[in-house]
CSV table of C-alpha atoms in Angstrom, one decimal:
chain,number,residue,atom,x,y,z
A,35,UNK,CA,98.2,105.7,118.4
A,36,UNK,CA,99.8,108.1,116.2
A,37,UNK,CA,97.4,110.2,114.6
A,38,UNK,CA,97.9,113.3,112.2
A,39,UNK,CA,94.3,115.2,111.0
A,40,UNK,CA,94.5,117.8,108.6
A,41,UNK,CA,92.0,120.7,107.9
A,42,UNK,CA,91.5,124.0,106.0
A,43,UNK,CA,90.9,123.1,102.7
A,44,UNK,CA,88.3,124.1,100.6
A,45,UNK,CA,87.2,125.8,97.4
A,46,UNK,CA,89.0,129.2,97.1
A,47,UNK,CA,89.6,131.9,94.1
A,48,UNK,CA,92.4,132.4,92.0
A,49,UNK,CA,95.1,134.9,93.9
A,50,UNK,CA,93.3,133.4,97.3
A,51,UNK,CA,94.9,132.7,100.4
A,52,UNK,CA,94.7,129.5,103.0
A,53,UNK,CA,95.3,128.4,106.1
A,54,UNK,CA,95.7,124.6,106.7
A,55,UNK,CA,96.5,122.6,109.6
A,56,UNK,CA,97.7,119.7,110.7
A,57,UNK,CA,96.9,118.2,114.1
A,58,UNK,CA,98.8,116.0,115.9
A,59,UNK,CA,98.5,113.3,118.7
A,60,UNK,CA,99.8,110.0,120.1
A,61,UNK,CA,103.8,110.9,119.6
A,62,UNK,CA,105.9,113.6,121.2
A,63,UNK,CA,104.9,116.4,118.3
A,64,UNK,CA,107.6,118.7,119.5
A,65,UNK,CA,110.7,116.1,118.7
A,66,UNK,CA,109.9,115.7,115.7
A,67,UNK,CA,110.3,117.2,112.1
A,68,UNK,CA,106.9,117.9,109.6
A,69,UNK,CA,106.5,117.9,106.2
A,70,UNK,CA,103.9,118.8,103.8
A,71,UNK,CA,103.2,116.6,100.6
A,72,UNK,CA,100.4,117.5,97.8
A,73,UNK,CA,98.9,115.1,95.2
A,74,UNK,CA,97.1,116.9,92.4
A,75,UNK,CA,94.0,115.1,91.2
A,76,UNK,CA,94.9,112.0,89.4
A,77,UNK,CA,98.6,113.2,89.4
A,78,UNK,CA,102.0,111.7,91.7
A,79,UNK,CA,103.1,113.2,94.7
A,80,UNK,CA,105.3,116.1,94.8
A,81,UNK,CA,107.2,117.1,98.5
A,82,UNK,CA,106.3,120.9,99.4
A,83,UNK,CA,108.0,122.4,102.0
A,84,UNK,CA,109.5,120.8,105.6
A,85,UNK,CA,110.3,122.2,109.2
A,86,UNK,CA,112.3,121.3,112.1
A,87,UNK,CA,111.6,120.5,115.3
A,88,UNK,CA,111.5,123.4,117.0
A,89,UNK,CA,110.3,125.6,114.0
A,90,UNK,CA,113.4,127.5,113.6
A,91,UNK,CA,114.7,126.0,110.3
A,92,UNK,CA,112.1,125.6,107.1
A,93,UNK,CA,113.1,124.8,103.5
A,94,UNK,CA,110.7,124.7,100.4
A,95,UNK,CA,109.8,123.3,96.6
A,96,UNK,CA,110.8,126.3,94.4
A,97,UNK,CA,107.3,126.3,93.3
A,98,UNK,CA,105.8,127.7,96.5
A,99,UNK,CA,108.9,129.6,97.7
A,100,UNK,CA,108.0,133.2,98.4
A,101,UNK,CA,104.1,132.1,98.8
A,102,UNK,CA,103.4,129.5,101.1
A,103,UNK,CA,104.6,129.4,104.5
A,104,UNK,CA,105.1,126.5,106.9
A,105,UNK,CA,105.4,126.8,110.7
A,106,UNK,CA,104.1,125.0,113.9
A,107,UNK,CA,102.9,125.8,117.3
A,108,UNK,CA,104.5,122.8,119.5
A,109,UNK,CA,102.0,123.6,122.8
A,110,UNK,CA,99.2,123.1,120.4
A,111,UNK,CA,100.8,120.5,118.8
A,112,UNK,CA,99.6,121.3,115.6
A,113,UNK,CA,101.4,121.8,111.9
A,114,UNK,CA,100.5,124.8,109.6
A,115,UNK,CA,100.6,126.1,105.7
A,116,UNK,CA,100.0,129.4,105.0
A,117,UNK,CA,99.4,129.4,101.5
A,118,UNK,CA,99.0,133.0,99.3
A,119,UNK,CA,98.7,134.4,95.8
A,120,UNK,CA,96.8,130.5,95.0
A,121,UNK,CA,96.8,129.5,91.5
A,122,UNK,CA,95.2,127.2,89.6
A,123,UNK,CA,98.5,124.4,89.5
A,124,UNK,CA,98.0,124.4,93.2
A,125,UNK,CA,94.3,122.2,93.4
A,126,UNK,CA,95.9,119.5,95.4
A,127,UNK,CA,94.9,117.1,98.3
A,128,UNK,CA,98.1,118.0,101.1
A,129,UNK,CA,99.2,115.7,103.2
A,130,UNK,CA,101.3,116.3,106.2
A,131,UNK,CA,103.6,114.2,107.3
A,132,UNK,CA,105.9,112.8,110.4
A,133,UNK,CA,109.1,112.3,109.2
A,134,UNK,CA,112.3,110.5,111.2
A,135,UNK,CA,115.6,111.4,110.0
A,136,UNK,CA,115.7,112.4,106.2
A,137,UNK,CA,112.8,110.5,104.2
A,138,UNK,CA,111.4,108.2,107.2
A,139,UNK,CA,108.0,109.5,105.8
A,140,UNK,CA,106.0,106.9,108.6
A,141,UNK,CA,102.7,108.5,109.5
A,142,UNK,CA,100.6,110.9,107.1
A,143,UNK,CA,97.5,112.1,107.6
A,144,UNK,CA,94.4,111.6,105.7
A,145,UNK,CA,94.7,114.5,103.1
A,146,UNK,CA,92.7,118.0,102.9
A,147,UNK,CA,91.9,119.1,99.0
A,148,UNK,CA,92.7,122.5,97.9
A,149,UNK,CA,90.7,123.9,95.2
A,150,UNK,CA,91.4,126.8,93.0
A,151,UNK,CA,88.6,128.3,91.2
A,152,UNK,CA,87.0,131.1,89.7
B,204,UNK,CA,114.2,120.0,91.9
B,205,UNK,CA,112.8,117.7,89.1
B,206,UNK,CA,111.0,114.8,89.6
B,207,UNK,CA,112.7,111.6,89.8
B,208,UNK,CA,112.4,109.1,87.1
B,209,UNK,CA,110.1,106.3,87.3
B,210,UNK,CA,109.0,103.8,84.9
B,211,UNK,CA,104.6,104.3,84.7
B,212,UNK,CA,103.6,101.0,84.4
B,213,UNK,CA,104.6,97.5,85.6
B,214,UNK,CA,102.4,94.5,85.8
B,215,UNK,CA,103.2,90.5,87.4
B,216,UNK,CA,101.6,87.7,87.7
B,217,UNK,CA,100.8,86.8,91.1
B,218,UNK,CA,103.4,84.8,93.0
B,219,UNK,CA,106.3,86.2,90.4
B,220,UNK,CA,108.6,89.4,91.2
B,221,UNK,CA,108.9,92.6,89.9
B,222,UNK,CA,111.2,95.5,90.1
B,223,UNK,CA,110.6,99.2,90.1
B,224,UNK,CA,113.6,101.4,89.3
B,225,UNK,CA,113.8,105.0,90.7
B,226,UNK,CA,116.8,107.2,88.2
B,227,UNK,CA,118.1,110.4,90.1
B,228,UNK,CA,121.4,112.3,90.1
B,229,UNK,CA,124.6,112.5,92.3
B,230,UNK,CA,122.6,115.5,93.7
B,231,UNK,CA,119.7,113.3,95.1
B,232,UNK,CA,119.9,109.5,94.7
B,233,UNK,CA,123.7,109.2,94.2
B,234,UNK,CA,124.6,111.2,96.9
B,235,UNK,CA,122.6,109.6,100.0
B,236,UNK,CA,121.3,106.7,101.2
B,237,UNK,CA,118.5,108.1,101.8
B,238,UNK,CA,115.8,106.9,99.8
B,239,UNK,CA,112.1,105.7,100.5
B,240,UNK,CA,109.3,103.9,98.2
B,241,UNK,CA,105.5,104.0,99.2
B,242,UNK,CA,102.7,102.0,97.9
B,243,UNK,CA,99.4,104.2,97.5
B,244,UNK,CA,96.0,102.6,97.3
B,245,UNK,CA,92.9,105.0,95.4
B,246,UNK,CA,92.0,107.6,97.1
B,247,UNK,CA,94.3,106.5,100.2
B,248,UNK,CA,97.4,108.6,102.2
B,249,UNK,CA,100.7,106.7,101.5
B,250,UNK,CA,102.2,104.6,103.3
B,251,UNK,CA,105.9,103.6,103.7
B,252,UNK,CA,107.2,100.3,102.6
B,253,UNK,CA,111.2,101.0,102.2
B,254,UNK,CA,113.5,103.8,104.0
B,255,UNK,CA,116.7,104.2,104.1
B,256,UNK,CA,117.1,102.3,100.9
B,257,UNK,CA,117.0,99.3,102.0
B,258,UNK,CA,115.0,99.1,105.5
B,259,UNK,CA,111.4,98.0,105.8
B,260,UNK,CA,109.6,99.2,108.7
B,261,UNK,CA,107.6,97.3,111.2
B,262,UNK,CA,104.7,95.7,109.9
B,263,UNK,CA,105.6,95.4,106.3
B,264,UNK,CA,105.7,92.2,104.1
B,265,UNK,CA,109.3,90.9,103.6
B,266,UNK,CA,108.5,90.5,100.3
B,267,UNK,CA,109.4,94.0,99.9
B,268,UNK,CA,112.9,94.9,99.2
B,269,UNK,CA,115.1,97.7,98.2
B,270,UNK,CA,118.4,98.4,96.6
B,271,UNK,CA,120.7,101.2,95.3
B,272,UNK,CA,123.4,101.5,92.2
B,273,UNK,CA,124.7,104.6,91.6
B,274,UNK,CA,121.9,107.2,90.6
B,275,UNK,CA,119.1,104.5,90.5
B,276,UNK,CA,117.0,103.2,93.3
B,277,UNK,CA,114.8,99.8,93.0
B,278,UNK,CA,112.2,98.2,94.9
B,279,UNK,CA,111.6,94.7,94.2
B,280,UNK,CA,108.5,93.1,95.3
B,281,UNK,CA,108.4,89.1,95.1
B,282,UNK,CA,105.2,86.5,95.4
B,283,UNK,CA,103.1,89.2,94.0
B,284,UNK,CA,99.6,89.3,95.7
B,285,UNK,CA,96.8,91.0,94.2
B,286,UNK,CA,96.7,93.1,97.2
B,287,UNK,CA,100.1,94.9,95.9
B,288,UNK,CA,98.1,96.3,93.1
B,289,UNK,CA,99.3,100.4,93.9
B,290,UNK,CA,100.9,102.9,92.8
B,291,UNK,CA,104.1,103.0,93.8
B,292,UNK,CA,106.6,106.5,94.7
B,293,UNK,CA,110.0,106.7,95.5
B,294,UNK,CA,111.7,109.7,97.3
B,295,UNK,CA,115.3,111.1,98.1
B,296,UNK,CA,117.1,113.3,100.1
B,297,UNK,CA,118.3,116.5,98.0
B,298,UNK,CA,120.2,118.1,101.0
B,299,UNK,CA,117.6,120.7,101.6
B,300,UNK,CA,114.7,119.3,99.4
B,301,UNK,CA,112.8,116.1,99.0
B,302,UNK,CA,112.3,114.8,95.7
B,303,UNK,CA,109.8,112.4,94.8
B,304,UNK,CA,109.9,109.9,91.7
B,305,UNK,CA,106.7,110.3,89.1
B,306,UNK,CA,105.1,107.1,90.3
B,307,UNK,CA,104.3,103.6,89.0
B,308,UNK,CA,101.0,101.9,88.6
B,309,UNK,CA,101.6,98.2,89.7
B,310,UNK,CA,99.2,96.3,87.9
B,311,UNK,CA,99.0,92.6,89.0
B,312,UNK,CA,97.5,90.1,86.0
């Protein structure tokens, strides 16, 4: 069964920095490309950033360019954001995501909330 | 990278059909078939019901269908259930971005 469990989240200050992960089991995690997806409260989904199979090619929303950073450690099988410099507009549940070829979006995991705080 | 437009309400009785439409840009809707709609329940992760424009993975009701003209995406959803009472999300291929649509609140009378 495929399964994908995020963690990390939490209550952090404005300017703050993140790590969350996303761990992965039941499919071959090193075939496939990752994405990252956050909902704020009440809000619609907006697609963050994306990476490749074997973590050599990443691409990202323009809103978190230069501030988050997504990578993956294959023999852990496990997904990552870095996230830095958090602001307010960032309070989000994030999802990550198993996608097959361009928006195959077919297993997500259950969400970790981001909060940003004073 | 802006969001894709969706309408933010529909509403059906049940067993009648409804259509969602999904407006992009030759940059994003117009220029791939690569567009996907997912049905979120409260407080739930998504889950795909379309790909591809028109595909509908394993598992999923047939009463779920997609279609593309030009810039504009739709998913149509026919015998309406009161189980397909979602929110609804489309998403495209931008060559290297995704862009998702605003989302729609399916209400079902």
């Amino acid at each position: 069964e495929v399964q994908l469990v995020e963690s990390g989240g939490g209550l952090v200050q404005p300017g703050g920095s993140l790590r969350l992960s996303c761990a992965a089991s039941g499919f071959t995690f090193s075939s496939y490309w990752m994405h990252w997806v956050r909902q704020a409260p009440g809000k619609g989904l907006v697609w963050v950033s994306r990476i490749n199979s074997d973590g050599r090619s990443t691409d990202y929303a323009d809103s978190v360019t230069g501030r988050f950073t997504i990578s993956r450690d294959n023999a852990k099988n496990t997904l990552y954001l870095q996230i830095n410099s958090l602001r307010a507009e960032d309070t989000a549940v994030y999802y990550c995501a198993r996608v097959v070829g361009a928006t195959n979006f077919d297993y997500w995991g259950q969400g970790t909330l981001v909060t940003v705080s004073s | 990278q802006s969001a894709l437009t969706q309408p933010a309400s529909v509403s059906g009785s049940p067993g009648q059909s409804i259509t969602i439409t999904c407006s992009g840009t030759s940059s994003d809707v117009g220029g791939y078939d690569f567009v996907s709609w997912f049905q979120q329940h409260p407080d739930r992760a998504p889950k795909l019901v379309i790909y591809d424009v028109t595909k509908r993975p394993s598992g999923v009701s047939n009463r779920f269908s997609g279609s593309k003209s030009g810039n504009t995406a739709s998913l149509t959803i026919s015998g309406l259930q009161a189980e397909d009472e979602a929110d609804y999300y489309c998403c495209s291929f931008a060559g290297n971005s995704v862009i998702f649509g605003g989302g729609t609140k399916l209400t079902v009378l």
